[in-house]
Amino acid sequence: MRMRVVAAVAVALVLVGCSTGRPGAAVVVDGTVISTSTVDEAAEVICQLSLAQQPGGSFPGDEVRGQAAAELALALVAADVAETEGIEIRESDVRVADADRRAIAQQFPDLDIDTVVEVLETSTRVARVAEALGASAAGEEVTQENAQALQQAGRAALVQALGEADAEFSPRFAIGDLADVVQQPGSLAAYTGDDSEEGVADQTAQPLLDTQTCS
């Protein structure tokens, strides 16, 4: 189970830095909205998983939330790319086993286990799509030896796909290298989506301050 946690944290920590976007909705990718509350919940999981690997560590709140926002955005893109490229990911390769679920619940009693599992499975699904993309581009089969390299290549392709999408991020998030590829919009506060569809941003959510740390 610890290996799973390490892998999930490694995936989540890939994209750290500064951001683009406009306040209001947390993230919008091709019209699909990711709410601030969804990003905050994922960020809390990433925070605790990170601290489990680095006890006593401290991580800037905006960066942790940026990691969560970036991974959720890449998950949307990965789903579209997988459908377009005919990539099929077996749920058995993504699903957190019941034994792992129980172990996670014991290790992180203060976290909602369903949210933790969703974050882990989302990161794993993105990783599997990235591996498949990397393998296709390289003309190779995924093996234990080349999986990491293929995944890195595939994630670069997913980042490029996100850059080609209509993607907007709130400036409260530090999204690192994504800032170089996504749009530089004005203000997400102007977003007026249907609150009943696709997780429109929770306007009452109180975002972490940029100076607040995950510790």
PDB file of C-alpha atoms in Angstrom:
ATOM      1  CA  MET A   1       0.000   0.000   0.000  1.00  0.00           C
ATOM      2  CA  ARG A   2       2.840   2.432   0.765  1.00  0.00           C
ATOM      3  CA  MET A   3       4.140   1.952  -2.788  1.00  0.00           C
ATOM      4  CA  ARG A   4       0.762   3.057  -4.084  1.00  0.00           C
ATOM      5  CA  VAL A   5       0.847   6.174  -1.915  1.00  0.00           C
ATOM      6  CA  VAL A   6       4.386   7.009  -3.032  1.00  0.00           C
ATOM      7  CA  ALA A   7       3.371   6.655  -6.689  1.00  0.00           C
ATOM      8  CA  ALA A   8       0.324   8.852  -6.237  1.00  0.00           C
ATOM      9  CA  VAL A   9       2.308  11.581  -4.537  1.00  0.00           C
ATOM     10  CA  ALA A  10       4.965  11.441  -7.257  1.00  0.00           C
ATOM     11  CA  VAL A  11       2.281  11.909  -9.901  1.00  0.00           C
ATOM     12  CA  ALA A  12       0.693  14.768  -8.014  1.00  0.00           C
ATOM     13  CA  LEU A  13       3.986  16.570  -7.425  1.00  0.00           C
ATOM     14  CA  VAL A  14       5.000  16.699 -11.090  1.00  0.00           C
ATOM     15  CA  LEU A  15       3.365  20.048 -11.748  1.00  0.00           C
ATOM     16  CA  VAL A  16       4.383  22.746  -9.295  1.00  0.00           C
ATOM     17  CA  GLY A  17       5.122  26.426  -9.851  1.00  0.00           C
ATOM     18  CA  CYS A  18       3.020  29.459 -10.757  1.00  0.00           C
ATOM     19  CA  SER A  19      -0.339  29.898 -12.458  1.00  0.00           C
ATOM     20  CA  THR A  20      -2.737  31.439 -14.913  1.00  0.00           C
ATOM     21  CA  GLY A  21      -6.455  31.950 -14.807  1.00  0.00           C
ATOM     22  CA  ARG A  22      -9.166  34.038 -13.203  1.00  0.00           C
ATOM     23  CA  PRO A  23     -11.002  33.658  -9.893  1.00  0.00           C
ATOM     24  CA  GLY A  24     -14.475  32.138  -9.709  1.00  0.00           C
ATOM     25  CA  ALA A  25     -14.490  28.585 -10.967  1.00  0.00           C
ATOM     26  CA  ALA A  26     -11.359  26.670 -10.026  1.00  0.00           C
ATOM     27  CA  VAL A  27     -10.672  25.185 -13.455  1.00  0.00           C
ATOM     28  CA  VAL A  28     -12.558  25.116 -16.744  1.00  0.00           C
ATOM     29  CA  VAL A  29     -11.467  22.740 -19.516  1.00  0.00           C
ATOM     30  CA  ASP A  30     -13.443  22.855 -22.755  1.00  0.00           C
ATOM     31  CA  GLY A  31     -16.512  24.015 -20.851  1.00  0.00           C
ATOM     32  CA  THR A  32     -16.252  21.409 -18.089  1.00  0.00           C
ATOM     33  CA  VAL A  33     -15.947  23.099 -14.706  1.00  0.00           C
ATOM     34  CA  ILE A  34     -13.999  21.785 -11.724  1.00  0.00           C
ATOM     35  CA  SER A  35     -15.233  23.407  -8.530  1.00  0.00           C
ATOM     36  CA  THR A  36     -13.075  25.040  -5.909  1.00  0.00           C
ATOM     37  CA  SER A  37     -14.398  22.618  -3.312  1.00  0.00           C
ATOM     38  CA  THR A  38     -13.337  19.649  -5.463  1.00  0.00           C
ATOM     39  CA  VAL A  39      -9.821  21.061  -5.806  1.00  0.00           C
ATOM     40  CA  ASP A  40      -9.649  21.796  -2.073  1.00  0.00           C
ATOM     41  CA  GLU A  41     -10.652  18.236  -1.188  1.00  0.00           C
ATOM     42  CA  ALA A  42      -8.071  16.761  -3.542  1.00  0.00           C
ATOM     43  CA  ALA A  43      -5.442  19.192  -2.237  1.00  0.00           C
ATOM     44  CA  GLU A  44      -6.015  18.057   1.340  1.00  0.00           C
ATOM     45  CA  VAL A  45      -5.415  14.461   0.267  1.00  0.00           C
ATOM     46  CA  ILE A  46      -2.227  15.428  -1.596  1.00  0.00           C
ATOM     47  CA  CYS A  47      -1.097  17.388   1.458  1.00  0.00           C
ATOM     48  CA  GLN A  48      -1.514  14.452   3.812  1.00  0.00           C
ATOM     49  CA  LEU A  49       0.041  11.948   1.412  1.00  0.00           C
ATOM     50  CA  SER A  50       2.995  14.281   0.948  1.00  0.00           C
ATOM     51  CA  LEU A  51       3.434  14.694   4.691  1.00  0.00           C
ATOM     52  CA  ALA A  52       3.321  10.925   5.093  1.00  0.00           C
ATOM     53  CA  GLN A  53       6.367  10.738   2.843  1.00  0.00           C
ATOM     54  CA  GLN A  54       8.089  13.769   4.375  1.00  0.00           C
ATOM     55  CA  PRO A  55       7.128  13.911   8.074  1.00  0.00           C
ATOM     56  CA  GLY A  56       7.512  17.404   9.460  1.00  0.00           C
ATOM     57  CA  GLY A  57       7.533  18.884   5.971  1.00  0.00           C
ATOM     58  CA  SER A  58       5.725  22.027   4.928  1.00  0.00           C
ATOM     59  CA  PHE A  59       4.296  22.759   1.480  1.00  0.00           C
ATOM     60  CA  PRO A  60       2.928  26.098   0.179  1.00  0.00           C
ATOM     61  CA  GLY A  61      -0.859  25.930   0.077  1.00  0.00           C
ATOM     62  CA  ASP A  62      -1.134  27.476  -3.392  1.00  0.00           C
ATOM     63  CA  GLU A  63       1.281  24.902  -4.798  1.00  0.00           C
ATOM     64  CA  VAL A  64      -0.568  21.967  -3.253  1.00  0.00           C
ATOM     65  CA  ARG A  65      -3.855  23.271  -4.612  1.00  0.00           C
ATOM     66  CA  GLY A  66      -2.155  23.862  -7.954  1.00  0.00           C
ATOM     67  CA  GLN A  67      -1.046  20.246  -8.016  1.00  0.00           C
ATOM     68  CA  ALA A  68      -4.608  19.132  -7.361  1.00  0.00           C
ATOM     69  CA  ALA A  69      -6.051  21.459 -10.018  1.00  0.00           C
ATOM     70  CA  ALA A  70      -3.451  20.380 -12.579  1.00  0.00           C
ATOM     71  CA  GLU A  71      -4.038  16.679 -11.996  1.00  0.00           C
ATOM     72  CA  LEU A  72      -7.827  17.063 -12.216  1.00  0.00           C
ATOM     73  CA  ALA A  73      -7.465  19.045 -15.452  1.00  0.00           C
ATOM     74  CA  LEU A  74      -5.116  16.442 -16.926  1.00  0.00           C
ATOM     75  CA  ALA A  75      -7.606  13.745 -15.960  1.00  0.00           C
ATOM     76  CA  LEU A  76     -10.261  15.416 -18.120  1.00  0.00           C
ATOM     77  CA  VAL A  77      -7.851  15.670 -21.033  1.00  0.00           C
ATOM     78  CA  ALA A  78      -6.649  12.090 -20.525  1.00  0.00           C
ATOM     79  CA  ALA A  79     -10.214  10.802 -20.767  1.00  0.00           C
ATOM     80  CA  ASP A  80     -10.748  12.634 -24.067  1.00  0.00           C
ATOM     81  CA  VAL A  81      -7.383  11.533 -25.479  1.00  0.00           C
ATOM     82  CA  ALA A  82      -8.012   7.927 -24.460  1.00  0.00           C
ATOM     83  CA  GLU A  83     -11.340   7.934 -26.275  1.00  0.00           C
ATOM     84  CA  THR A  84      -9.859   9.550 -29.385  1.00  0.00           C
ATOM     85  CA  GLU A  85      -6.852   7.216 -29.472  1.00  0.00           C
ATOM     86  CA  GLY A  86      -8.822   4.106 -28.604  1.00  0.00           C
ATOM     87  CA  ILE A  87      -6.917   3.578 -25.355  1.00  0.00           C
ATOM     88  CA  GLU A  88      -8.727   1.245 -22.989  1.00  0.00           C
ATOM     89  CA  ILE A  89      -7.735   1.242 -19.329  1.00  0.00           C
ATOM     90  CA  ARG A  90      -8.892  -1.745 -17.308  1.00  0.00           C
ATOM     91  CA  GLU A  91     -10.603  -0.713 -14.105  1.00  0.00           C
ATOM     92  CA  SER A  92      -8.752  -3.507 -12.333  1.00  0.00           C
ATOM     93  CA  ASP A  93      -5.509  -1.659 -13.133  1.00  0.00           C
ATOM     94  CA  VAL A  94      -6.848   1.518 -11.544  1.00  0.00           C
ATOM     95  CA  ARG A  95      -9.083   0.441  -8.691  1.00  0.00           C
ATOM     96  CA  VAL A  96      -7.775   0.648  -5.128  1.00  0.00           C
ATOM     97  CA  ALA A  97      -8.106  -2.816  -3.611  1.00  0.00           C
ATOM     98  CA  ASP A  98     -10.286  -3.300  -0.553  1.00  0.00           C
ATOM     99  CA  ALA A  99      -7.278  -4.225   1.564  1.00  0.00           C
ATOM    100  CA  ASP A 100      -5.479  -1.040   0.500  1.00  0.00           C
ATOM    101  CA  ARG A 101      -8.622   0.964   1.152  1.00  0.00           C
ATOM    102  CA  ARG A 102      -8.772  -0.321   4.732  1.00  0.00           C
ATOM    103  CA  ALA A 103      -5.072   0.347   5.259  1.00  0.00           C
ATOM    104  CA  ILE A 104      -5.412   3.895   3.908  1.00  0.00           C
ATOM    105  CA  ALA A 105      -8.387   4.534   6.191  1.00  0.00           C
ATOM    106  CA  GLN A 106      -6.295   3.442   9.176  1.00  0.00           C
ATOM    107  CA  GLN A 107      -3.274   5.503   8.152  1.00  0.00           C
ATOM    108  CA  PHE A 108      -5.300   8.654   7.385  1.00  0.00           C
ATOM    109  CA  PRO A 109      -8.291   8.590   9.773  1.00  0.00           C
ATOM    110  CA  ASP A 110      -8.943  12.325   9.384  1.00  0.00           C
ATOM    111  CA  LEU A 111      -9.440  12.092   5.615  1.00  0.00           C
ATOM    112  CA  ASP A 112     -12.578  11.021   3.798  1.00  0.00           C
ATOM    113  CA  ILE A 113     -11.639   7.619   2.421  1.00  0.00           C
ATOM    114  CA  ASP A 114     -13.782   8.012  -0.708  1.00  0.00           C
ATOM    115  CA  THR A 115     -11.952  11.236  -1.575  1.00  0.00           C
ATOM    116  CA  VAL A 116      -8.561   9.629  -0.982  1.00  0.00           C
ATOM    117  CA  VAL A 117      -9.462   6.686  -3.202  1.00  0.00           C
ATOM    118  CA  GLU A 118     -10.780   9.003  -5.919  1.00  0.00           C
ATOM    119  CA  VAL A 119      -7.544  11.023  -5.916  1.00  0.00           C
ATOM    120  CA  LEU A 120      -5.423   7.860  -6.073  1.00  0.00           C
ATOM    121  CA  GLU A 121      -7.501   6.298  -8.831  1.00  0.00           C
ATOM    122  CA  THR A 122      -7.579   9.527 -10.839  1.00  0.00           C
ATOM    123  CA  SER A 123      -3.794   9.814 -10.703  1.00  0.00           C
ATOM    124  CA  THR A 124      -3.383   6.160 -11.590  1.00  0.00           C
ATOM    125  CA  ARG A 125      -5.743   6.477 -14.546  1.00  0.00           C
ATOM    126  CA  VAL A 126      -3.828   9.490 -15.880  1.00  0.00           C
ATOM    127  CA  ALA A 127      -0.591   7.542 -15.466  1.00  0.00           C
ATOM    128  CA  ARG A 128      -1.935   4.534 -17.383  1.00  0.00           C
ATOM    129  CA  VAL A 129      -3.158   6.724 -20.252  1.00  0.00           C
ATOM    130  CA  ALA A 130       0.210   8.489 -20.302  1.00  0.00           C
ATOM    131  CA  GLU A 131       2.036   5.153 -20.433  1.00  0.00           C
ATOM    132  CA  ALA A 132      -0.119   4.009 -23.331  1.00  0.00           C
ATOM    133  CA  LEU A 133       0.545   7.239 -25.227  1.00  0.00           C
ATOM    134  CA  GLY A 134       4.267   6.993 -24.599  1.00  0.00           C
ATOM    135  CA  ALA A 135       4.351   3.354 -25.672  1.00  0.00           C
ATOM    136  CA  SER A 136       2.439   4.106 -28.869  1.00  0.00           C
ATOM    137  CA  ALA A 137       4.764   6.978 -29.784  1.00  0.00           C
ATOM    138  CA  ALA A 138       7.858   4.879 -29.072  1.00  0.00           C
ATOM    139  CA  GLY A 139       6.512   1.715 -30.677  1.00  0.00           C
ATOM    140  CA  GLU A 140       7.252  -0.217 -27.490  1.00  0.00           C
ATOM    141  CA  GLU A 141       5.423  -2.428 -25.043  1.00  0.00           C
ATOM    142  CA  VAL A 142       5.171  -1.136 -21.476  1.00  0.00           C
ATOM    143  CA  THR A 143       7.544  -3.002 -19.181  1.00  0.00           C
ATOM    144  CA  GLN A 144       8.675  -2.480 -15.617  1.00  0.00           C
ATOM    145  CA  GLU A 145      11.946  -1.082 -16.944  1.00  0.00           C
ATOM    146  CA  ASN A 146      10.537   1.483 -19.379  1.00  0.00           C
ATOM    147  CA  ALA A 147       7.211   2.365 -17.717  1.00  0.00           C
ATOM    148  CA  GLN A 148       8.500   5.531 -16.041  1.00  0.00           C
ATOM    149  CA  ALA A 149      10.110   6.907 -19.191  1.00  0.00           C
ATOM    150  CA  LEU A 150       7.043   6.125 -21.285  1.00  0.00           C
ATOM    151  CA  GLN A 151       4.795   7.707 -18.685  1.00  0.00           C
ATOM    152  CA  GLN A 152       6.865  10.906 -18.700  1.00  0.00           C
ATOM    153  CA  ALA A 153       6.662  11.082 -22.482  1.00  0.00           C
ATOM    154  CA  GLY A 154       2.934  10.458 -22.375  1.00  0.00           C
ATOM    155  CA  ARG A 155       2.360  13.106 -19.727  1.00  0.00           C
ATOM    156  CA  ALA A 156       4.177  15.611 -21.931  1.00  0.00           C
ATOM    157  CA  ALA A 157       1.679  14.737 -24.665  1.00  0.00           C
ATOM    158  CA  LEU A 158      -1.217  15.220 -22.236  1.00  0.00           C
ATOM    159  CA  VAL A 159       0.150  18.609 -21.164  1.00  0.00           C
ATOM    160  CA  GLN A 160       0.367  19.565 -24.827  1.00  0.00           C
ATOM    161  CA  ALA A 161      -3.232  18.438 -25.336  1.00  0.00           C
ATOM    162  CA  LEU A 162      -4.291  20.538 -22.360  1.00  0.00           C
ATOM    163  CA  GLY A 163      -2.518  23.507 -23.910  1.00  0.00           C
ATOM    164  CA  GLU A 164      -4.501  22.975 -27.110  1.00  0.00           C
ATOM    165  CA  ALA A 165      -7.778  22.757 -25.182  1.00  0.00           C
ATOM    166  CA  ASP A 166      -9.792  25.718 -23.969  1.00  0.00           C
ATOM    167  CA  ALA A 167      -8.387  25.610 -20.429  1.00  0.00           C
ATOM    168  CA  GLU A 168      -8.540  28.262 -17.717  1.00  0.00           C
ATOM    169  CA  PHE A 169      -7.132  28.116 -14.181  1.00  0.00           C
ATOM    170  CA  SER A 170      -7.780  30.364 -11.210  1.00  0.00           C
ATOM    171  CA  PRO A 171      -4.717  32.509 -10.462  1.00  0.00           C
ATOM    172  CA  ARG A 172      -4.866  31.307  -6.846  1.00  0.00           C
ATOM    173  CA  PHE A 173      -3.263  28.052  -7.942  1.00  0.00           C
ATOM    174  CA  ALA A 174       0.437  27.562  -8.598  1.00  0.00           C
ATOM    175  CA  ILE A 175       0.343  25.267 -11.631  1.00  0.00           C
ATOM    176  CA  GLY A 176       3.970  25.409 -12.675  1.00  0.00           C
ATOM    177  CA  ASP A 177       4.879  24.533 -16.247  1.00  0.00           C
ATOM    178  CA  LEU A 178       1.199  24.436 -17.214  1.00  0.00           C
ATOM    179  CA  ALA A 179       1.269  28.220 -17.028  1.00  0.00           C
ATOM    180  CA  ASP A 180       3.340  28.147 -20.201  1.00  0.00           C
ATOM    181  CA  VAL A 181       0.792  26.163 -22.207  1.00  0.00           C
ATOM    182  CA  VAL A 182      -2.710  27.060 -21.000  1.00  0.00           C
ATOM    183  CA  GLN A 183      -4.605  30.218 -21.845  1.00  0.00           C
ATOM    184  CA  GLN A 184      -4.020  33.448 -19.935  1.00  0.00           C
ATOM    185  CA  PRO A 185      -7.659  34.534 -19.400  1.00  0.00           C
ATOM    186  CA  GLY A 186      -9.023  37.528 -17.583  1.00  0.00           C
ATOM    187  CA  SER A 187     -11.304  36.518 -14.710  1.00  0.00           C
ATOM    188  CA  LEU A 188     -13.098  33.261 -13.981  1.00  0.00           C
ATOM    189  CA  ALA A 189     -15.286  35.268 -11.623  1.00  0.00           C
ATOM    190  CA  ALA A 190     -17.297  36.151 -14.723  1.00  0.00           C
ATOM    191  CA  TYR A 191     -18.162  32.488 -15.296  1.00  0.00           C
ATOM    192  CA  THR A 192     -21.940  31.912 -15.206  1.00  0.00           C
ATOM    193  CA  GLY A 193     -22.444  28.193 -15.764  1.00  0.00           C
ATOM    194  CA  ASP A 194     -25.454  26.111 -14.782  1.00  0.00           C
ATOM    195  CA  ASP A 195     -25.018  25.203 -11.113  1.00  0.00           C
ATOM    196  CA  SER A 196     -26.757  21.890 -11.741  1.00  0.00           C
ATOM    197  CA  GLU A 197     -24.249  20.618 -14.288  1.00  0.00           C
ATOM    198  CA  GLU A 198     -20.616  19.548 -14.369  1.00  0.00           C
ATOM    199  CA  GLY A 199     -19.600  20.727 -10.917  1.00  0.00           C
ATOM    200  CA  VAL A 200     -19.775  24.496 -11.375  1.00  0.00           C
ATOM    201  CA  ALA A 201     -17.553  26.296  -8.909  1.00  0.00           C
ATOM    202  CA  ASP A 202     -18.777  26.712  -5.361  1.00  0.00           C
ATOM    203  CA  GLN A 203     -18.799  30.476  -5.018  1.00  0.00           C
ATOM    204  CA  THR A 204     -19.072  30.198  -1.230  1.00  0.00           C
ATOM    205  CA  ALA A 205     -15.882  28.142  -0.874  1.00  0.00           C
ATOM    206  CA  GLN A 206     -13.111  29.828   1.067  1.00  0.00           C
ATOM    207  CA  PRO A 207      -9.823  29.230  -0.774  1.00  0.00           C
ATOM    208  CA  LEU A 208      -6.549  28.727   1.055  1.00  0.00           C
ATOM    209  CA  LEU A 209      -4.436  31.857   1.230  1.00  0.00           C
ATOM    210  CA  ASP A 210      -1.340  31.793  -0.964  1.00  0.00           C
ATOM    211  CA  THR A 211       0.755  32.149   2.196  1.00  0.00           C
ATOM    212  CA  GLN A 212      -0.977  29.253   3.969  1.00  0.00           C
ATOM    213  CA  THR A 213       1.041  26.065   4.153  1.00  0.00           C
ATOM    214  CA  CYS A 214       0.174  22.409   4.013  1.00  0.00           C
ATOM    215  CA  SER A 215       1.634  21.029   7.230  1.00  0.00           C
TER     216      SER A 215
END
